[in-house]
Coordinates of N, CA and C in Angstrom, one line a residue:
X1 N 0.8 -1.2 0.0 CA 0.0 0.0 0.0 C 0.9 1.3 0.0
X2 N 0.6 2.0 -1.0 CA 1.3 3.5 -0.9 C 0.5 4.1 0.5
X3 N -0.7 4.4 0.4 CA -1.0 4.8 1.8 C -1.4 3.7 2.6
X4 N -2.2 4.4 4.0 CA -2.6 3.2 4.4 C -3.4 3.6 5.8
X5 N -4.5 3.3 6.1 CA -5.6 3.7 6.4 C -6.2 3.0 7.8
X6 N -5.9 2.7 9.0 CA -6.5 2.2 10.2 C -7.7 2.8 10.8
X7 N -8.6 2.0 10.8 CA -9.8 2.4 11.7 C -10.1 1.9 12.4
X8 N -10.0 1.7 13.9 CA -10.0 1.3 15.1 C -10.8 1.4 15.9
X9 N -12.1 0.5 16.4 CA -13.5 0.3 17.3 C -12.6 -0.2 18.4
X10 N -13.4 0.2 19.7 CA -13.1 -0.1 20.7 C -13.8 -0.4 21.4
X11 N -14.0 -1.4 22.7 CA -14.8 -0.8 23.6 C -14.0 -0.4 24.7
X12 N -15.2 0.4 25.3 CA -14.7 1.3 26.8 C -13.8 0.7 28.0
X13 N -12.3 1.1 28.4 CA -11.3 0.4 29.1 C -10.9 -0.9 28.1
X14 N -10.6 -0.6 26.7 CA -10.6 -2.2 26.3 C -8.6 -1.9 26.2
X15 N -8.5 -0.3 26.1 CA -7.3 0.2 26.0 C -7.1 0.6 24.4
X16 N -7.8 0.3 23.5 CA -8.0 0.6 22.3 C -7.6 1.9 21.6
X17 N -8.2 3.0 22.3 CA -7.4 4.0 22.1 C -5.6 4.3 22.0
X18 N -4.9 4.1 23.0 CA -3.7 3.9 23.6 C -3.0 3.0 22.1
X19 N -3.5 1.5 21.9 CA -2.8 1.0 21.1 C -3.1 1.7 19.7
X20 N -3.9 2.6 19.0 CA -4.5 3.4 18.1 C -2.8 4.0 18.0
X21 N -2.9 4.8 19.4 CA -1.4 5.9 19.3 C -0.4 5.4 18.7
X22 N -0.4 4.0 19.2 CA 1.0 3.3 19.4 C 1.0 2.9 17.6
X23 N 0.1 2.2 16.9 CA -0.1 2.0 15.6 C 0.0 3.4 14.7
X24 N -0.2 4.3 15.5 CA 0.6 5.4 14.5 C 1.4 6.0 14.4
X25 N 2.3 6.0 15.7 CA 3.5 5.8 15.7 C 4.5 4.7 14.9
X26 N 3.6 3.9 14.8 CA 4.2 2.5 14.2 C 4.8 2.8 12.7
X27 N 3.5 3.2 11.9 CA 3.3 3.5 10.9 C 3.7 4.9 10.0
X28 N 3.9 5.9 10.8 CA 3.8 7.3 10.1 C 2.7 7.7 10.0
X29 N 1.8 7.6 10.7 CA 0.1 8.1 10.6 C -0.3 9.0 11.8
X30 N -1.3 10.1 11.2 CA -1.9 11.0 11.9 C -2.3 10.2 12.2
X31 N -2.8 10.5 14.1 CA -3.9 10.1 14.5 C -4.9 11.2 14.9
X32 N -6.3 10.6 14.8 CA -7.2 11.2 15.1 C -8.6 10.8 15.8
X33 N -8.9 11.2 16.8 CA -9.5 10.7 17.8 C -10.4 11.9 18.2
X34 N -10.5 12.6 19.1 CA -11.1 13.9 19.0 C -10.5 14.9 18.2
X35 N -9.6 14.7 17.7 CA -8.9 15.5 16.9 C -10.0 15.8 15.8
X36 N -10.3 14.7 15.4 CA -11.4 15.0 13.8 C -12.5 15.5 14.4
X37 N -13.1 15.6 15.4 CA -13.9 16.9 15.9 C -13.8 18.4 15.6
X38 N -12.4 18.8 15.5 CA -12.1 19.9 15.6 C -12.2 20.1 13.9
X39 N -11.4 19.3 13.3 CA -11.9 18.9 12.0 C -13.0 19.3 11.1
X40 N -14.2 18.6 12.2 CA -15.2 18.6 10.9 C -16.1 20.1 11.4
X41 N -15.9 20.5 12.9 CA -16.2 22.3 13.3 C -15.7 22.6 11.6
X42 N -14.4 22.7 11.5 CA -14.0 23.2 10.0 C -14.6 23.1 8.7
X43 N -15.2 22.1 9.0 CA -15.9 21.6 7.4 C -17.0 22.2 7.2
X44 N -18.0 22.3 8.6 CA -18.9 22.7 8.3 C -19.5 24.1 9.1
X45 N -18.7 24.9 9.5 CA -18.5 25.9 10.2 C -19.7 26.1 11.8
X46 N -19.3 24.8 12.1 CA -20.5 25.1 13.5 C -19.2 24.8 14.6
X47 N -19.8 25.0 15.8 CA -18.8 25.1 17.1 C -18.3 23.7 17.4
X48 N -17.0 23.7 17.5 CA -16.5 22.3 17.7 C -17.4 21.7 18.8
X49 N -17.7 22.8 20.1 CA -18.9 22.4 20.7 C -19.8 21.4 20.8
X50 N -20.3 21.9 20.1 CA -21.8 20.8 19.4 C -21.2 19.3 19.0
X51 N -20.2 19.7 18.1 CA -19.6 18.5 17.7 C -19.3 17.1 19.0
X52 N -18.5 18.0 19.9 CA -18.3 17.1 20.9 C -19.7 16.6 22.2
X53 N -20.4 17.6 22.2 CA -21.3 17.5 22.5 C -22.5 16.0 22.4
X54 N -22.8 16.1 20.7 CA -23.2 15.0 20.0 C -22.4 13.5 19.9
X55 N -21.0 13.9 20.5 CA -20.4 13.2 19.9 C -20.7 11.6 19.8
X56 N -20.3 10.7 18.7 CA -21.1 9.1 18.7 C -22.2 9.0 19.1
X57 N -23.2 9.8 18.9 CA -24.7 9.8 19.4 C -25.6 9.7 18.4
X58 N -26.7 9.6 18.4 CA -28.0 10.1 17.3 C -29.2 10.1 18.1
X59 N -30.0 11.0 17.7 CA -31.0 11.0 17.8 C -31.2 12.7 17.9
X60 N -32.0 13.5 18.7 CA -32.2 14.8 19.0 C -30.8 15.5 19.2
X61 N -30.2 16.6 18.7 CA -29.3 17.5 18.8 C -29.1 18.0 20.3
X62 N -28.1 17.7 20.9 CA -28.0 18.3 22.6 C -27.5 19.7 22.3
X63 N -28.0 20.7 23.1 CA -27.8 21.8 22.9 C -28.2 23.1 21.7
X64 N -29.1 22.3 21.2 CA -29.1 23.3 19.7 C -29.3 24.2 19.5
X65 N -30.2 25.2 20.5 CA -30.1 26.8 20.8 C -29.2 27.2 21.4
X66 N -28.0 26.5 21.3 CA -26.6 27.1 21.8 C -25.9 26.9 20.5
X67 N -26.0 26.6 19.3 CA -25.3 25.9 18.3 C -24.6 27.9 17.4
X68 N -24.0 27.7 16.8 CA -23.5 28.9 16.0 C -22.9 28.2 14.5
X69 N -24.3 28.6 13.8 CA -24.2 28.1 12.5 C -24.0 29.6 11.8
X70 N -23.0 29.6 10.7 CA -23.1 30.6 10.2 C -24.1 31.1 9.1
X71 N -23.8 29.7 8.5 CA -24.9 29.9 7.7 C -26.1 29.4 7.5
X72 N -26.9 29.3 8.5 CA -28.1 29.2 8.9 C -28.7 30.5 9.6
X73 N -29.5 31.2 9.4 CA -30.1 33.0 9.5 C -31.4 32.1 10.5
X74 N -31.7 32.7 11.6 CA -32.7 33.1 12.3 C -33.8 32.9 11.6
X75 N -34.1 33.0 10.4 CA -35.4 33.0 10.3 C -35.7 31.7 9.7
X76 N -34.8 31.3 9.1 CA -34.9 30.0 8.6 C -34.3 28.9 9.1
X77 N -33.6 28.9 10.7 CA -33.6 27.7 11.3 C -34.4 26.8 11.4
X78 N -35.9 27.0 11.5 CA -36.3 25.8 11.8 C -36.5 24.9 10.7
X79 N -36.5 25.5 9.6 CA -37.2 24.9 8.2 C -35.4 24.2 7.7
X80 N -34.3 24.1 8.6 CA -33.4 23.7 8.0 C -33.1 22.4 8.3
X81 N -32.3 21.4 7.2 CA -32.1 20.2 7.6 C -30.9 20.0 8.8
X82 N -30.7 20.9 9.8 CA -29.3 20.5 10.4 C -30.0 19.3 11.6
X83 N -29.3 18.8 11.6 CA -29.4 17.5 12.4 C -28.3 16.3 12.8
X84 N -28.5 15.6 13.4 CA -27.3 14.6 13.9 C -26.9 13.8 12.6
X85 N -28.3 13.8 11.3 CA -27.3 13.2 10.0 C -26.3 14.1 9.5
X86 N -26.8 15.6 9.8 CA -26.0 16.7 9.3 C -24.2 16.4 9.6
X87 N -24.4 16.8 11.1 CA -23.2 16.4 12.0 C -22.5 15.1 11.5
X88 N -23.3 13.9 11.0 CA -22.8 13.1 10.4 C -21.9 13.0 9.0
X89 N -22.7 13.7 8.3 CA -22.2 14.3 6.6 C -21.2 14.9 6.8
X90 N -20.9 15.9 8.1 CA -20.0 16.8 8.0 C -18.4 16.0 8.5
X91 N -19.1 15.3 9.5 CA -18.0 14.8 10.6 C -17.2 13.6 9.0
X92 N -18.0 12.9 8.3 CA -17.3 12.2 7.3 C -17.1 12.4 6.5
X93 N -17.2 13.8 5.8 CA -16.7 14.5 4.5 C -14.8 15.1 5.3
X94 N -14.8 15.4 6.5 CA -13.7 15.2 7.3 C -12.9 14.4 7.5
X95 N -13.1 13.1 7.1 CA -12.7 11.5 7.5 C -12.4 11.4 5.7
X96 N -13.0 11.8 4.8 CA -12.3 11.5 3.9 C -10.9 12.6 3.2
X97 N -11.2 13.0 3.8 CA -10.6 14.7 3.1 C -9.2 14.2 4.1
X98 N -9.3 13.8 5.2 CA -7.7 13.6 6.1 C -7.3 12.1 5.2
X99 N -8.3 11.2 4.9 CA -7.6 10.2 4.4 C -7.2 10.2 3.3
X100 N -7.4 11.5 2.1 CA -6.6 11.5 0.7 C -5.9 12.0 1.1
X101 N -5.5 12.8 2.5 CA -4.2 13.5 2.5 C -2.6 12.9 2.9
X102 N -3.0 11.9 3.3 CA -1.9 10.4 3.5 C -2.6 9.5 4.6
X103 N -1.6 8.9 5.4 CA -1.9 7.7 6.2 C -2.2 8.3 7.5
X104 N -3.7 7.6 8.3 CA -3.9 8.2 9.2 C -4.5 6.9 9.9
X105 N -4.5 6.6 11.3 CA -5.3 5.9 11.9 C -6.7 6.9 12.7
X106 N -8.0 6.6 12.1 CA -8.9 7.2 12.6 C -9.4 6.5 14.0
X107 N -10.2 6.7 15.3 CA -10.9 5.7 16.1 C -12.3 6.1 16.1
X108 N -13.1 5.4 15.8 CA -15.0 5.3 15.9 C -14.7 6.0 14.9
X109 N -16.1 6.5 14.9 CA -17.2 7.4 14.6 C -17.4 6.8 13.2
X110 N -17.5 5.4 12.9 CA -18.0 4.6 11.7 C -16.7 5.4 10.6
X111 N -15.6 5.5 11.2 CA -14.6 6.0 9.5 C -14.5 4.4 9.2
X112 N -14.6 3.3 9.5 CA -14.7 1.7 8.7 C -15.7 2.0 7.4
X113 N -16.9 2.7 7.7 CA -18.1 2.2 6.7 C -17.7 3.8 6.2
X114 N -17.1 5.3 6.6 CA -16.9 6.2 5.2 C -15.5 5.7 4.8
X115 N -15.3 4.5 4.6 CA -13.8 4.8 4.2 C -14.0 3.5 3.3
X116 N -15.0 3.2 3.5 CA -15.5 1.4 2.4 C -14.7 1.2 1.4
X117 N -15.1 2.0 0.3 CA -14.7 2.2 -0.8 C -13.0 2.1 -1.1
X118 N -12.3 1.9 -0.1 CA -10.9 2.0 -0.4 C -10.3 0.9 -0.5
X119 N -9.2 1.2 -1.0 CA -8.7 -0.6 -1.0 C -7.5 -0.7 0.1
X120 N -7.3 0.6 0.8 CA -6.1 0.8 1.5 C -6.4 1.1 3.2
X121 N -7.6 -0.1 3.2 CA -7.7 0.5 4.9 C -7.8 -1.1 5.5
X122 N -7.1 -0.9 6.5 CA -7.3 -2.2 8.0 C -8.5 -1.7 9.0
X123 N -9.4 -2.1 9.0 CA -10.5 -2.3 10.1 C -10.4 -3.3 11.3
X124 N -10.1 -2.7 12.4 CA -9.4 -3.5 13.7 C -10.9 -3.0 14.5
X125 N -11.1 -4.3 15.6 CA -11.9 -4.1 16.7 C -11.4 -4.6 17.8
X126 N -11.1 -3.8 19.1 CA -10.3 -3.9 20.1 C -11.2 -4.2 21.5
X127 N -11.2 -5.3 22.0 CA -12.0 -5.9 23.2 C -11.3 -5.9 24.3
X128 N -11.7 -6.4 25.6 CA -11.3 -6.7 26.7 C -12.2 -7.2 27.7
X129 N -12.2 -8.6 28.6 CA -13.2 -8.5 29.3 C -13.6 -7.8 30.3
X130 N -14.7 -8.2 30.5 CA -15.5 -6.6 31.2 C -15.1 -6.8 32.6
X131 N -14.2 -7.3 33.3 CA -13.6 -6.8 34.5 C -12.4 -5.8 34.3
X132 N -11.6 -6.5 33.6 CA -10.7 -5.4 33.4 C -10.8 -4.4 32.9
X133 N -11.9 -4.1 32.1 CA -12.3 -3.2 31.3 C -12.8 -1.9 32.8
X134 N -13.9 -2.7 33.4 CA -14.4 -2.0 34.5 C -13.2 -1.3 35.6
X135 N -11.8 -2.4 35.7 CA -10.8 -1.7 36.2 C -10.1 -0.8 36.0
X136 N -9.9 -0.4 34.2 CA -9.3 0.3 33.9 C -10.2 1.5 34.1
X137 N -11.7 1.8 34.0 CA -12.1 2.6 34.3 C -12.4 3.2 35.7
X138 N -12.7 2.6 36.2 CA -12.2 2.7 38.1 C -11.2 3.4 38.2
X139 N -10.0 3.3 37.9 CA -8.6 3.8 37.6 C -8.6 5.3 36.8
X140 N -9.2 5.3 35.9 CA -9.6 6.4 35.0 C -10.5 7.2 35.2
X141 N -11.3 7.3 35.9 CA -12.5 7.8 36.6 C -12.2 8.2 37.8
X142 N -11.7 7.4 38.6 CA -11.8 7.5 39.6 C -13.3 7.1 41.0
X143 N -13.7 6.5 39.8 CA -15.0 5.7 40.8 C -15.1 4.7 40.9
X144 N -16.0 3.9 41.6 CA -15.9 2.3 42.3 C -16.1 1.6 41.4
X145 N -16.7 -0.1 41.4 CA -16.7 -0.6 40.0 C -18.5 -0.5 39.8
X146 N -19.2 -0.3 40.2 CA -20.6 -0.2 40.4 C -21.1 1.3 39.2
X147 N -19.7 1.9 39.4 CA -20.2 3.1 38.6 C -19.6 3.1 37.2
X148 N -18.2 2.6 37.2 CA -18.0 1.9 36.3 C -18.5 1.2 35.0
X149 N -18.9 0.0 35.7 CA -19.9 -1.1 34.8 C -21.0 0.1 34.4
X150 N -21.6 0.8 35.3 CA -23.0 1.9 34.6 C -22.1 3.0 33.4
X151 N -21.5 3.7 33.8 CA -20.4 4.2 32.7 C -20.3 3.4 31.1
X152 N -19.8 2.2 31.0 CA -19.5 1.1 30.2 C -20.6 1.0 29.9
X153 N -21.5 0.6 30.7 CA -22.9 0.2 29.4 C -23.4 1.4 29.0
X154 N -23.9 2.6 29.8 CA -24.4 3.8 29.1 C -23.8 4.6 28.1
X155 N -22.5 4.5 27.8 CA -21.5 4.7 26.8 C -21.7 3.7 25.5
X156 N -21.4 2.1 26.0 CA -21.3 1.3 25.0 C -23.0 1.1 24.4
X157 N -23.7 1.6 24.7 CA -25.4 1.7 24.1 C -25.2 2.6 23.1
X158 N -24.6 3.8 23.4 CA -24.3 5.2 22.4 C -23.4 4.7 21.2
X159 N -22.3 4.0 21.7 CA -21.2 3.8 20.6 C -22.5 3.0 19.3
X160 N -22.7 1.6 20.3 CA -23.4 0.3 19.3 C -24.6 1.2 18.7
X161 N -25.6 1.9 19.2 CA -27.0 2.7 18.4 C -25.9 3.9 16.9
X162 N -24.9 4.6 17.1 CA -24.7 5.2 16.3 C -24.1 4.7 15.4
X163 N -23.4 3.7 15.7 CA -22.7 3.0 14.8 C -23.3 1.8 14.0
X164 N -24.5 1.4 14.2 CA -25.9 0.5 13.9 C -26.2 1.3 13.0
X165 N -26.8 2.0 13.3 CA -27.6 3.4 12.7 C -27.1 3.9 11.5
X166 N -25.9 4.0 11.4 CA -25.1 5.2 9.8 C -24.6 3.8 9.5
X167 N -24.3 2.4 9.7 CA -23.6 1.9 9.2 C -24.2 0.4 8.3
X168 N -25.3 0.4 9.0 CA -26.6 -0.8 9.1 C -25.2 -2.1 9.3
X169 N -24.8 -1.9 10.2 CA -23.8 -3.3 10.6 C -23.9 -3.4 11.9
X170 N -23.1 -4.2 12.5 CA -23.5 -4.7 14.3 C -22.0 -3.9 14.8
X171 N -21.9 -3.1 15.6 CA -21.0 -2.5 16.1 C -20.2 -3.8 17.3
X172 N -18.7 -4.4 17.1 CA -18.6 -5.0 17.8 C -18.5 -6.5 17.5
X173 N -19.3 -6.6 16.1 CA -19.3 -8.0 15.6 C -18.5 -8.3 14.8
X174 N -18.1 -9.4 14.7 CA -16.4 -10.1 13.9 C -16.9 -9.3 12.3
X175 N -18.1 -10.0 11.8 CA -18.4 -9.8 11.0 C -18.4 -8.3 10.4
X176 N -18.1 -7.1 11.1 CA -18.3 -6.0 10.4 C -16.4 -5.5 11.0
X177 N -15.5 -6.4 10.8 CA -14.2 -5.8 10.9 C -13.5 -6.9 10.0
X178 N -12.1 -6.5 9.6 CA -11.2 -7.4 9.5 C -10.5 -8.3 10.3
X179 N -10.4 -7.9 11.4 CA -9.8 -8.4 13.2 C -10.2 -7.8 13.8
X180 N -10.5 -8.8 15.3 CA -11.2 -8.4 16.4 C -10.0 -9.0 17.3
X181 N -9.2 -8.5 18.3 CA -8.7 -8.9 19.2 C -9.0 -8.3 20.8
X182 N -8.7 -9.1 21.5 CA -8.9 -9.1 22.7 C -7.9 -8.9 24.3
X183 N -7.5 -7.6 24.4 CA -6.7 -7.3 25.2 C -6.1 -7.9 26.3
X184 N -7.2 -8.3 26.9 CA -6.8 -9.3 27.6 C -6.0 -10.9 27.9
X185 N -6.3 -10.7 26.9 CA -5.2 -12.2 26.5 C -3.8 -11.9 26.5
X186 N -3.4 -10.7 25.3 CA -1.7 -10.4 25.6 C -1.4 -9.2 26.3
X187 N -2.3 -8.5 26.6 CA -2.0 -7.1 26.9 C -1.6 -5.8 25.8
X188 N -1.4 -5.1 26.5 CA -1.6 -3.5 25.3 C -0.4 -4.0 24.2
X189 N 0.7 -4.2 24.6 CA 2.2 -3.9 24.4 C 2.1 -5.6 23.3
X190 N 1.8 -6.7 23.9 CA 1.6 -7.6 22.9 C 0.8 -7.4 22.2
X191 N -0.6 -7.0 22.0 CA -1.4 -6.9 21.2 C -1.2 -6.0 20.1
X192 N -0.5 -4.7 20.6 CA 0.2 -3.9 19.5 C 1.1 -4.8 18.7
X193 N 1.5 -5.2 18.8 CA 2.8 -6.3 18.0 C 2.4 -7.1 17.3
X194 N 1.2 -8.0 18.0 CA 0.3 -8.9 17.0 C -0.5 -7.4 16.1
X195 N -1.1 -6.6 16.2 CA -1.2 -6.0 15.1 C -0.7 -5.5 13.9
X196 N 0.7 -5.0 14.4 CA 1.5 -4.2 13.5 C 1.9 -5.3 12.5
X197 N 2.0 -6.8 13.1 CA 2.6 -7.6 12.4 C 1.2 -7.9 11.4
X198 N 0.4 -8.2 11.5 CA -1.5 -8.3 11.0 C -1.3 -6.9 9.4
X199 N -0.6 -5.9 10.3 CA -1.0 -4.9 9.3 C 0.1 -4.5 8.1
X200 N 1.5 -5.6 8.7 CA 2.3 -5.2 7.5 C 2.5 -6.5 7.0
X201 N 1.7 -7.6 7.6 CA 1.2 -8.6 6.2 C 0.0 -7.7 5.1
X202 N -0.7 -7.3 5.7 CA -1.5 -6.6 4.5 C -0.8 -5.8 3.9
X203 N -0.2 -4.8 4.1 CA 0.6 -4.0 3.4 C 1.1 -4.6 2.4
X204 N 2.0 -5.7 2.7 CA 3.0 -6.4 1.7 C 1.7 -6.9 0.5
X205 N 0.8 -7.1 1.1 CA -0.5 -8.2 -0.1 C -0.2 -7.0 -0.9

């Protein structure tokens, strides 16, 4: 592959993120994580705000008489299509515009299903079982494991509905990635390794 394209699902405390970094350091690739937030504010000139706000979500717009669209006028807000598909169009016309620009590892927000079309992307899904998972967030949070596990599921409901929703696939299922691995088994630092090695066999194809 002259370029080369990682998109990286996770679940919550799976460490997924972390190994993301590490894979683009691996490779020579932007990473972007909330980063393309600030991104698609640019694309479509509303407040990164909102963006984060919404973020991995659908349904009703949180905050939207706080939103600063420029080009939407007061009198014709209501009659306008802006919406969480909006936020969607904008946030992935962002996801492709960074990925003609070289090699980037993206994480969520469905860059697997805007980036289909390519022939130059690895789709990874990153797991861990849900104790450790609950540990790392305990650790990260700073709350017990009771709030935790509530954390984890009210989060991973948001990830799996928006990612269902724009992608008509199962967020999480073998079936809608190239590899699914599971952190727990080798840990961050081996699992990165089993990856990198995953991803410059593809390369070489």
């Amino acid at each position: 592959m002259d370029n080369l394209i990682i998109n990286v699902g996770r679940q919550l405390g799976s460490g997924g993120c972390d190994i993301a970094k590490m894979l683009a350091d691996d490779f020579g690739c932007k990473f972007y994580d909330r980063e393309l937030l600030n991104l698609a504010a640019q694309e479509s000139g509303f407040s990164e705000e909102i963006f984060e706000q919404n973020d991995e979500q659908k349904g009703f717009l949180k905050s939207l008489f706080h939103l600063h669209a420029p080009h939407i006028s007061d009198t014709n807000f209501y009659n306008s299509r802006f919406s969480q598909e909006s936020l969607f169009l904008f946030q992935s016309e962002a996801i492709r515009k960074a990925a003609d620009e070289g090699r980037c590892v993206f994480v969520g927000r469905c860059a697997d299903y805007v980036l289909r079309d390519r022939d130059d992307v690895v789709n990874i899904f990153i797991t861990a079982r849900l104790e450790e998972r609950i540990k790392a967030v305990c650790e990260r949070e700073g709350c017990d494991a009771d709030s935790a596990r509530h954390i984890i599921s009210e989060k991973e409901k948001q990830r799996a509905s928006y990612y269902n929703y724009y992608t008509g696939k199962r967020w999480g299922h073998a079936e809608s990635y190239d590899l699914c691995v599971d952190t727990s088994l080798l840990g961050i630092e081996r699992t990165r390794q089993l990856l990198r090695q995953y991803i410059e066999w593809r390369m070489d194809k």
